[in-house]
Amino acid sequence: MDLHPPTPWTVAGATLTSRMMLGTALYPSPQAMADAVSASGTEVLTVGLRRLQPELGGGEAFWQRVRATGCHILPNTAGCHSVDEAVTLAHMAREIFGSPWIKLEVVGDDYTLQPDPFGTVEAARTLVRDGFQVFAYTTDDLVVAQRLHEAGCAAVMPWAAPIGTGRGPLNPYALATLRARLPDAVLVVDAGLGRPSHAAQVMELGFDAVLLNTAVAQAGDPVRMARAFAAAVTAGRLAFEATPMAERQTAQPSTPTVGQPFWHAVP
Amino acid sequence: MTTTPAPLSLNGQACDLPAEATLQALLRQRGYDVDAAAFACAVNGRFVPRSQWSLHALGEGDRVDVVAPVTGG
């Protein structure tokens, strides 16, 4: 399949062709992850940071594998429950990866993993001041997204549904409102997408990109699903750029009515 | 009544203060390859840059965290 590539876009100073960012967790094997990354065509990979026990190994090997992809690395602050934790972890990430990119997550509720809007905005302001390029994970709340954009975030990343649920956009109206009210912001739908049709749906709304992990990694065939999402993201973006037709309430024939045979013929 | 000071902890586990009580000495004592780039440190929740490891003094009760890249979404 040779799809027309979507228009390149820019985030945090990087010009990208792929509009699909991909997580590195939950794959059946490291090789499956590498193959899915390759199949997706992604240029941005998210990674986490956790305590390193030298006797258990790890760390360096995973990092080497990720670095070999040549992708931009977007480390996250997943699991942080406070502004201080998130800011400290962001600084640790910047030293490890030599990059100011940070996916800011401040958890507000452990059951839904709903981000803490107050902590997220406060941490975003601090990190922007400290020179970070902040990709802020948030809900679909318009005012919080506005505050994050005003704070200088490189990207505002609303959820479609809670992390890992795969339920797709629970509130398309709210997502469409974000796009309409923040036309100049880089908006990336992060979390909750389960199927390629979900990705196409939000891309048709005009989102700049999507960020996926579980939907690809936990698919029966992650490599094939990575390809499916890539095609859907491209299709959705092309559709947005093409401006979909207006919906109508009533049927309207697409075949001309002029010259209709048997017109007004009485049986 | 006397109180026993909280021990030094590394990634949540109690450990002994090294003879040379610096962050770098602790890392070496615990088997970390301090020349490897793929990890970073914080003490008591504050980031300590690599350039400060050999200068950062540790004491009883300090909490040291060492993190490295892992899979993540």
mmCIF file of C-alpha atoms in Angstrom:
data_model
loop_
_atom_site.group_PDB
_atom_site.id
_atom_site.type_symbol
_atom_site.label_atom_id
_atom_site.label_comp_id
_atom_site.label_asym_id
_atom_site.label_seq_id
_atom_site.Cartn_x
_atom_site.Cartn_y
_atom_site.Cartn_z
ATOM 1 C CA MET A 1 0.000 0.000 0.000
ATOM 2 C CA ASP A 2 1.463 3.309 -1.023
ATOM 3 C CA LEU A 3 -0.463 6.080 0.655
ATOM 4 C CA HIS A 4 0.201 9.683 -0.149
ATOM 5 C CA PRO A 5 2.284 10.866 2.823
ATOM 6 C CA PRO A 6 0.575 13.427 5.030
ATOM 7 C CA THR A 7 1.838 16.961 5.267
ATOM 8 C CA PRO A 8 4.907 17.219 7.507
ATOM 9 C CA TRP A 9 4.388 18.908 10.848
ATOM 10 C CA THR A 10 6.582 20.489 13.467
ATOM 11 C CA VAL A 11 6.690 19.921 17.199
ATOM 12 C CA ALA A 12 9.302 21.105 19.709
ATOM 13 C CA GLY A 13 11.550 22.218 16.871
ATOM 14 C CA ALA A 14 11.460 18.871 15.027
ATOM 15 C CA THR A 15 9.871 18.467 11.618
ATOM 16 C CA LEU A 16 8.197 15.083 11.378
ATOM 17 C CA THR A 17 6.475 13.152 8.611
ATOM 18 C CA SER A 18 4.796 10.470 10.696
ATOM 19 C CA ARG A 19 1.865 11.649 12.783
ATOM 20 C CA MET A 20 1.929 8.621 15.035
ATOM 21 C CA MET A 21 4.013 8.482 18.191
ATOM 22 C CA LEU A 22 4.479 5.074 19.741
ATOM 23 C CA GLY A 23 5.078 3.728 23.226
ATOM 24 C CA THR A 24 7.617 1.003 23.948
ATOM 25 C CA ALA A 25 5.778 -0.942 26.680
ATOM 26 C CA LEU A 26 3.749 -4.138 26.815
ATOM 27 C CA TYR A 27 5.011 -5.835 23.639
ATOM 28 C CA PRO A 28 5.305 -9.613 23.700
ATOM 29 C CA SER A 29 9.072 -9.317 23.163
ATOM 30 C CA PRO A 30 11.773 -6.693 22.523
ATOM 31 C CA GLN A 31 11.982 -7.892 18.920
ATOM 32 C CA ALA A 32 8.221 -7.472 18.482
ATOM 33 C CA MET A 33 8.621 -3.902 19.726
ATOM 34 C CA ALA A 34 11.414 -3.184 17.266
ATOM 35 C CA ASP A 35 9.439 -4.701 14.395
ATOM 36 C CA ALA A 36 6.291 -2.749 15.295
ATOM 37 C CA VAL A 37 8.266 0.475 15.514
ATOM 38 C CA SER A 38 9.690 -0.160 12.079
ATOM 39 C CA ALA A 39 6.298 -1.075 10.594
ATOM 40 C CA SER A 40 4.613 1.993 12.065
ATOM 41 C CA GLY A 41 7.013 4.458 10.491
ATOM 42 C CA THR A 42 6.962 6.420 13.735
ATOM 43 C CA GLU A 43 9.633 8.994 14.430
ATOM 44 C CA VAL A 44 8.911 9.486 18.149
ATOM 45 C CA LEU A 45 9.114 6.798 20.846
ATOM 46 C CA THR A 46 8.041 7.204 24.458
ATOM 47 C CA VAL A 47 9.997 5.571 27.261
ATOM 48 C CA GLY A 48 9.723 5.453 31.045
ATOM 49 C CA LEU A 49 12.224 5.788 33.893
ATOM 50 C CA ARG A 50 12.360 3.415 36.818
ATOM 51 C CA ARG A 51 14.742 2.484 39.614
ATOM 52 C CA LEU A 52 17.836 0.719 38.350
ATOM 53 C CA GLN A 53 19.184 -2.306 40.229
ATOM 54 C CA PRO A 54 22.601 -3.065 38.744
ATOM 55 C CA GLU A 55 22.423 -6.698 39.807
ATOM 56 C CA LEU A 56 19.288 -7.143 37.695
ATOM 57 C CA GLY A 57 20.782 -5.613 34.567
ATOM 58 C CA GLY A 58 18.603 -3.674 32.153
ATOM 59 C CA GLY A 59 18.717 0.022 31.534
ATOM 60 C CA GLU A 60 21.634 0.168 29.163
ATOM 61 C CA ALA A 61 20.452 -2.702 26.927
ATOM 62 C CA PHE A 62 16.956 -1.275 26.506
ATOM 63 C CA TRP A 63 18.341 2.178 25.864
ATOM 64 C CA GLN A 64 20.708 0.865 23.193
ATOM 65 C CA ARG A 65 17.835 -0.893 21.437
ATOM 66 C CA VAL A 66 15.671 2.217 21.478
ATOM 67 C CA ARG A 67 18.513 4.441 20.365
ATOM 68 C CA ALA A 68 19.175 2.124 17.424
ATOM 69 C CA THR A 69 15.760 3.004 15.974
ATOM 70 C CA GLY A 70 16.961 6.549 15.266
ATOM 71 C CA CYS A 71 13.661 7.925 16.591
ATOM 72 C CA HIS A 72 13.262 11.007 18.756
ATOM 73 C CA ILE A 73 12.947 9.894 22.372
ATOM 74 C CA LEU A 74 10.132 11.234 24.503
ATOM 75 C CA PRO A 75 10.664 10.162 28.128
ATOM 76 C CA ASN A 76 7.650 10.298 30.413
ATOM 77 C CA THR A 77 7.024 11.097 34.054
ATOM 78 C CA ALA A 78 4.463 8.305 34.369
ATOM 79 C CA GLY A 79 3.571 7.423 37.936
ATOM 80 C CA CYS A 80 4.500 10.791 39.416
ATOM 81 C CA HIS A 81 1.850 12.046 41.808
ATOM 82 C CA SER A 82 3.244 15.480 42.614
ATOM 83 C CA VAL A 83 4.772 18.473 40.897
ATOM 84 C CA ASP A 84 8.102 17.921 42.678
ATOM 85 C CA GLU A 85 8.321 14.274 41.591
ATOM 86 C CA ALA A 86 7.540 15.110 37.982
ATOM 87 C CA VAL A 87 9.987 18.015 37.833
ATOM 88 C CA THR A 88 12.790 15.966 39.403
ATOM 89 C CA LEU A 89 12.200 13.038 37.051
ATOM 90 C CA ALA A 90 12.159 15.408 34.070
ATOM 91 C CA HIS A 91 15.579 16.718 35.040
ATOM 92 C CA MET A 92 16.878 13.150 35.418
ATOM 93 C CA ALA A 93 15.496 12.314 31.969
ATOM 94 C CA ARG A 94 17.132 15.343 30.408
ATOM 95 C CA GLU A 95 20.521 14.234 31.663
ATOM 96 C CA ILE A 96 20.108 10.651 30.478
ATOM 97 C CA PHE A 97 18.747 11.408 27.034
ATOM 98 C CA GLY A 98 20.488 14.709 26.422
ATOM 99 C CA SER A 99 17.187 16.142 25.244
ATOM 100 C CA PRO A 100 14.757 18.688 26.688
ATOM 101 C CA TRP A 101 11.731 16.692 25.508
ATOM 102 C CA ILE A 102 9.506 15.449 28.318
ATOM 103 C CA LYS A 103 6.074 13.866 28.328
ATOM 104 C CA LEU A 104 4.616 15.367 31.471
ATOM 105 C CA GLU A 105 2.255 13.157 33.446
ATOM 106 C CA VAL A 106 1.073 13.993 36.947
ATOM 107 C CA VAL A 107 -1.371 11.358 38.146
ATOM 108 C CA GLY A 108 -4.416 12.664 39.979
ATOM 109 C CA ASP A 109 -6.401 9.471 40.471
ATOM 110 C CA ASP A 110 -4.939 5.999 40.698
ATOM 111 C CA TYR A 111 -8.067 4.181 39.532
ATOM 112 C CA THR A 112 -8.600 6.064 36.289
ATOM 113 C CA LEU A 113 -5.023 7.376 35.961
ATOM 114 C CA GLN A 114 -6.719 10.693 35.296
ATOM 115 C CA PRO A 115 -4.108 13.442 35.264
ATOM 116 C CA ASP A 116 -4.105 16.055 38.013
ATOM 117 C CA PRO A 117 -4.910 19.254 36.104
ATOM 118 C CA PHE A 118 -3.609 21.587 38.805
ATOM 119 C CA GLY A 119 -0.336 19.732 39.253
ATOM 120 C CA THR A 120 0.119 19.324 35.521
ATOM 121 C CA VAL A 121 -0.258 23.050 34.840
ATOM 122 C CA GLU A 122 2.060 23.975 37.722
ATOM 123 C CA ALA A 123 4.712 21.456 36.653
ATOM 124 C CA ALA A 124 4.418 22.567 33.018
ATOM 125 C CA ARG A 125 5.106 26.177 33.977
ATOM 126 C CA THR A 126 8.160 25.144 35.987
ATOM 127 C CA LEU A 127 9.555 22.888 33.292
ATOM 128 C CA VAL A 128 9.041 25.418 30.487
ATOM 129 C CA ARG A 129 10.876 27.952 32.649
ATOM 130 C CA ASP A 130 13.670 25.386 33.090
ATOM 131 C CA GLY A 131 14.038 25.060 29.325
ATOM 132 C CA PHE A 132 12.086 21.871 28.669
ATOM 133 C CA GLN A 133 9.932 21.098 25.641
ATOM 134 C CA VAL A 134 6.842 19.899 27.459
ATOM 135 C CA PHE A 135 4.374 17.430 25.954
ATOM 136 C CA ALA A 136 1.602 17.640 28.519
ATOM 137 C CA TYR A 137 -0.764 14.720 29.025
ATOM 138 C CA THR A 138 -4.157 16.023 30.107
ATOM 139 C CA THR A 139 -7.867 15.363 29.962
ATOM 140 C CA ASP A 140 -10.149 16.845 27.311
ATOM 141 C CA ASP A 141 -10.953 19.828 29.562
ATOM 142 C CA LEU A 142 -10.775 22.969 27.445
ATOM 143 C CA VAL A 143 -9.643 25.421 30.105
ATOM 144 C CA VAL A 144 -6.856 23.176 31.354
ATOM 145 C CA ALA A 145 -5.673 22.748 27.762
ATOM 146 C CA GLN A 146 -5.724 26.521 27.315
ATOM 147 C CA ARG A 147 -3.630 26.975 30.453
ATOM 148 C CA LEU A 148 -1.110 24.398 29.257
ATOM 149 C CA HIS A 149 -0.861 26.070 25.863
ATOM 150 C CA GLU A 150 -0.455 29.487 27.477
ATOM 151 C CA ALA A 151 2.268 28.033 29.708
ATOM 152 C CA GLY A 152 4.295 27.366 26.576
ATOM 153 C CA CYS A 153 3.912 23.597 26.208
ATOM 154 C CA ALA A 154 5.268 22.201 22.953
ATOM 155 C CA ALA A 155 2.215 19.972 22.692
ATOM 156 C CA VAL A 156 -1.020 19.564 24.596
ATOM 157 C CA MET A 157 -2.054 15.915 24.672
ATOM 158 C CA PRO A 158 -5.652 15.216 25.716
ATOM 159 C CA TRP A 159 -6.854 11.715 26.366
ATOM 160 C CA ALA A 160 -9.514 10.079 24.242
ATOM 161 C CA ALA A 161 -10.288 7.705 27.124
ATOM 162 C CA PRO A 162 -8.355 6.527 30.183
ATOM 163 C CA ILE A 163 -4.928 4.973 29.564
ATOM 164 C CA GLY A 164 -5.019 1.403 28.344
ATOM 165 C CA THR A 165 -8.794 1.157 27.980
ATOM 166 C CA GLY A 166 -8.862 1.164 24.185
ATOM 167 C CA ARG A 167 -12.360 2.598 24.244
ATOM 168 C CA GLY A 168 -11.764 5.315 21.694
ATOM 169 C CA PRO A 169 -12.974 8.916 21.923
ATOM 170 C CA LEU A 170 -15.526 9.022 24.752
ATOM 171 C CA ASN A 171 -16.293 12.680 24.127
ATOM 172 C CA PRO A 172 -15.696 13.620 20.498
ATOM 173 C CA TYR A 173 -17.478 16.926 21.107
ATOM 174 C CA ALA A 174 -14.885 17.940 23.693
ATOM 175 C CA LEU A 175 -12.027 16.951 21.397
ATOM 176 C CA ALA A 176 -13.532 18.905 18.503
ATOM 177 C CA THR A 177 -13.937 21.893 20.812
ATOM 178 C CA LEU A 178 -10.267 21.725 21.796
ATOM 179 C CA ARG A 179 -9.253 21.808 18.157
ATOM 180 C CA ALA A 180 -11.591 24.690 17.390
ATOM 181 C CA ARG A 181 -10.587 26.791 20.391
ATOM 182 C CA LEU A 182 -6.835 26.110 20.160
ATOM 183 C CA PRO A 183 -6.145 26.401 16.433
ATOM 184 C CA ASP A 184 -2.492 27.317 16.950
ATOM 185 C CA ALA A 185 -1.615 24.655 19.522
ATOM 186 C CA VAL A 186 0.009 21.353 18.678
ATOM 187 C CA LEU A 187 -2.653 18.895 19.827
ATOM 188 C CA VAL A 188 -1.934 15.186 20.107
ATOM 189 C CA VAL A 189 -4.503 12.639 21.231
ATOM 190 C CA ASP A 190 -2.771 10.505 23.826
ATOM 191 C CA ALA A 191 -4.323 7.499 25.532
ATOM 192 C CA GLY A 192 -7.486 5.513 25.111
ATOM 193 C CA LEU A 193 -7.335 4.740 21.405
ATOM 194 C CA GLY A 194 -7.974 1.062 20.728
ATOM 195 C CA ARG A 195 -8.582 0.674 17.020
ATOM 196 C CA PRO A 196 -7.347 2.305 13.837
ATOM 197 C CA SER A 197 -10.827 3.753 13.259
ATOM 198 C CA HIS A 198 -10.447 5.675 16.539
ATOM 199 C CA ALA A 199 -7.196 7.174 15.291
ATOM 200 C CA ALA A 200 -8.747 8.084 11.955
ATOM 201 C CA GLN A 201 -11.671 9.704 13.783
ATOM 202 C CA VAL A 202 -9.515 12.076 15.831
ATOM 203 C CA MET A 203 -7.205 12.832 12.915
ATOM 204 C CA GLU A 204 -10.269 13.810 10.866
ATOM 205 C CA LEU A 205 -11.033 16.320 13.622
ATOM 206 C CA GLY A 206 -7.717 17.997 12.885
ATOM 207 C CA PHE A 207 -5.479 16.716 15.641
ATOM 208 C CA ASP A 208 -1.833 16.988 14.723
ATOM 209 C CA ALA A 209 -0.930 13.446 15.754
ATOM 210 C CA VAL A 210 -1.807 10.513 17.987
ATOM 211 C CA LEU A 211 0.220 8.712 20.624
ATOM 212 C CA LEU A 212 -0.386 4.977 20.976
ATOM 213 C CA ASN A 213 0.992 2.107 22.963
ATOM 214 C CA THR A 214 -1.354 -0.583 24.256
ATOM 215 C CA ALA A 215 -3.469 -0.696 21.089
ATOM 216 C CA VAL A 216 -0.435 -1.785 19.100
ATOM 217 C CA ALA A 217 1.541 -3.704 21.706
ATOM 218 C CA GLN A 218 -1.381 -5.817 22.933
ATOM 219 C CA ALA A 219 -2.835 -6.572 19.520
ATOM 220 C CA GLY A 220 -2.705 -10.197 18.402
ATOM 221 C CA ASP A 221 -0.191 -9.137 15.758
ATOM 222 C CA PRO A 222 1.510 -5.911 16.860
ATOM 223 C CA VAL A 223 3.424 -5.460 13.609
ATOM 224 C CA ARG A 224 0.317 -5.728 11.448
ATOM 225 C CA MET A 225 -1.591 -3.455 13.833
ATOM 226 C CA ALA A 226 1.188 -0.872 13.718
ATOM 227 C CA ARG A 227 0.792 -0.826 9.966
ATOM 228 C CA ALA A 228 -2.999 -0.550 10.278
ATOM 229 C CA PHE A 229 -2.723 2.428 12.631
ATOM 230 C CA ALA A 230 -0.209 4.135 10.382
ATOM 231 C CA ALA A 231 -2.601 3.822 7.459
ATOM 232 C CA ALA A 232 -5.532 5.083 9.549
ATOM 233 C CA VAL A 233 -3.589 8.070 10.840
ATOM 234 C CA THR A 234 -2.590 8.990 7.311
ATOM 235 C CA ALA A 235 -6.150 8.514 6.056
ATOM 236 C CA GLY A 236 -7.573 10.655 8.833
ATOM 237 C CA ARG A 237 -5.092 13.450 8.252
ATOM 238 C CA LEU A 238 -5.664 13.439 4.504
ATOM 239 C CA ALA A 239 -9.408 13.571 5.127
ATOM 240 C CA PHE A 240 -8.996 16.571 7.427
ATOM 241 C CA GLU A 241 -6.861 18.361 4.861
ATOM 242 C CA ALA A 242 -9.427 17.524 2.174
ATOM 243 C CA THR A 243 -12.328 18.973 4.249
ATOM 244 C CA PRO A 244 -15.081 16.365 4.621
ATOM 245 C CA MET A 245 -18.487 17.107 3.113
ATOM 246 C CA ALA A 246 -21.171 18.707 5.245
ATOM 247 C CA GLU A 247 -23.643 16.286 6.779
ATOM 248 C CA ARG A 248 -27.246 16.450 5.620
ATOM 249 C CA GLN A 249 -30.456 15.508 7.339
ATOM 250 C CA THR A 250 -32.144 14.068 4.268
ATOM 251 C CA ALA A 251 -31.226 11.894 1.342
ATOM 252 C CA GLN A 252 -30.013 13.514 -1.809
ATOM 253 C CA PRO A 253 -29.449 11.417 -4.927
ATOM 254 C CA SER A 254 -25.942 11.299 -6.234
ATOM 255 C CA THR A 255 -27.027 10.050 -9.683
ATOM 256 C CA PRO A 256 -28.521 12.858 -11.816
ATOM 257 C CA THR A 257 -32.311 12.909 -11.865
ATOM 258 C CA VAL A 258 -32.437 14.630 -15.255
ATOM 259 C CA GLY A 259 -33.028 12.059 -17.960
ATOM 260 C CA GLN A 260 -34.375 9.491 -15.567
ATOM 261 C CA PRO A 261 -36.050 6.807 -17.743
ATOM 262 C CA PHE A 262 -39.654 5.835 -17.080
ATOM 263 C CA TRP A 263 -40.074 9.266 -15.402
ATOM 264 C CA HIS A 264 -43.707 9.658 -14.292
ATOM 265 C CA ALA A 265 -44.586 6.530 -16.169
ATOM 266 C CA VAL A 266 -47.941 5.240 -14.980
ATOM 267 C CA PRO A 267 -47.942 1.491 -14.486
ATOM 268 C CA MET B 1 15.063 8.697 75.045
ATOM 269 C CA THR B 2 17.407 8.425 72.086
ATOM 270 C CA THR B 3 16.326 8.015 68.519
ATOM 271 C CA THR B 4 18.163 5.970 65.968
ATOM 272 C CA PRO B 5 18.807 7.940 62.815
ATOM 273 C CA ALA B 6 17.134 6.579 59.715
ATOM 274 C CA PRO B 7 19.628 4.652 57.617
ATOM 275 C CA LEU B 8 20.777 5.750 54.221
ATOM 276 C CA SER B 9 18.538 4.285 51.551
ATOM 277 C CA LEU B 10 19.190 3.491 47.928
ATOM 278 C CA ASN B 11 16.161 2.900 45.740
ATOM 279 C CA GLY B 12 14.117 2.283 48.869
ATOM 280 C CA GLN B 13 16.497 -0.211 50.463
ATOM 281 C CA ALA B 14 18.621 0.525 53.519
ATOM 282 C CA CYS B 15 22.355 0.471 52.954
ATOM 283 C CA ASP B 16 25.601 1.445 54.678
ATOM 284 C CA LEU B 17 27.251 4.771 54.191
ATOM 285 C CA PRO B 18 30.520 4.259 52.290
ATOM 286 C CA ALA B 19 33.800 5.305 53.918
ATOM 287 C CA GLU B 20 34.028 8.187 51.518
ATOM 288 C CA ALA B 21 30.504 9.484 52.010
ATOM 289 C CA THR B 22 29.779 10.803 48.536
ATOM 290 C CA LEU B 23 27.139 9.848 46.007
ATOM 291 C CA GLN B 24 29.791 8.606 43.588
ATOM 292 C CA ALA B 25 31.364 6.364 46.234
ATOM 293 C CA LEU B 26 27.975 4.899 47.121
ATOM 294 C CA LEU B 27 27.208 4.143 43.483
ATOM 295 C CA ARG B 28 30.571 2.408 43.050
ATOM 296 C CA GLN B 29 30.110 0.463 46.292
ATOM 297 C CA ARG B 30 26.719 -0.773 45.111
ATOM 298 C CA GLY B 31 27.980 -1.962 41.735
ATOM 299 C CA TYR B 32 26.825 0.810 39.448
ATOM 300 C CA ASP B 33 28.978 1.450 36.401
ATOM 301 C CA VAL B 34 29.390 5.181 36.925
ATOM 302 C CA ASP B 35 30.842 5.579 33.461
ATOM 303 C CA ALA B 36 27.655 4.288 31.834
ATOM 304 C CA ALA B 37 25.479 7.122 30.663
ATOM 305 C CA ALA B 38 22.046 5.587 30.944
ATOM 306 C CA PHE B 39 21.109 6.437 34.495
ATOM 307 C CA ALA B 40 20.550 9.509 36.640
ATOM 308 C CA CYS B 41 20.392 10.255 40.358
ATOM 309 C CA ALA B 42 18.334 12.171 42.869
ATOM 310 C CA VAL B 43 18.943 12.632 46.595
ATOM 311 C CA ASN B 44 15.989 13.343 48.834
ATOM 312 C CA GLY B 45 13.847 13.960 45.777
ATOM 313 C CA ARG B 46 16.222 16.498 44.247
ATOM 314 C CA PHE B 47 18.064 15.889 41.001
ATOM 315 C CA VAL B 48 21.852 15.662 41.396
ATOM 316 C CA PRO B 49 23.665 16.213 38.088
ATOM 317 C CA ARG B 50 26.355 13.714 37.130
ATOM 318 C CA SER B 51 28.977 16.432 37.429
ATOM 319 C CA GLN B 52 28.151 16.688 41.150
ATOM 320 C CA TRP B 53 28.237 12.990 42.047
ATOM 321 C CA SER B 54 31.806 13.049 43.351
ATOM 322 C CA LEU B 55 31.129 16.198 45.391
ATOM 323 C CA HIS B 56 27.681 15.440 46.773
ATOM 324 C CA ALA B 57 28.092 14.438 50.435
ATOM 325 C CA LEU B 58 25.712 11.850 51.852
ATOM 326 C CA GLY B 59 24.579 11.388 55.414
ATOM 327 C CA GLU B 60 22.358 9.139 57.517
ATOM 328 C CA GLY B 61 18.763 9.331 56.425
ATOM 329 C CA ASP B 62 19.464 10.467 52.893
ATOM 330 C CA ARG B 63 17.269 8.882 50.264
ATOM 331 C CA VAL B 64 19.038 8.131 46.997
ATOM 332 C CA ASP B 65 17.155 7.245 43.824
ATOM 333 C CA VAL B 66 18.849 5.921 40.708
ATOM 334 C CA VAL B 67 16.713 5.623 37.572
ATOM 335 C CA ALA B 68 17.302 4.238 34.100
ATOM 336 C CA PRO B 69 15.241 3.981 30.906
ATOM 337 C CA VAL B 70 12.563 1.299 30.776
ATOM 338 C CA THR B 71 9.686 0.583 28.448
ATOM 339 C CA GLY B 72 6.947 3.163 28.732
ATOM 340 C CA GLY B 73 3.934 4.672 27.049
#
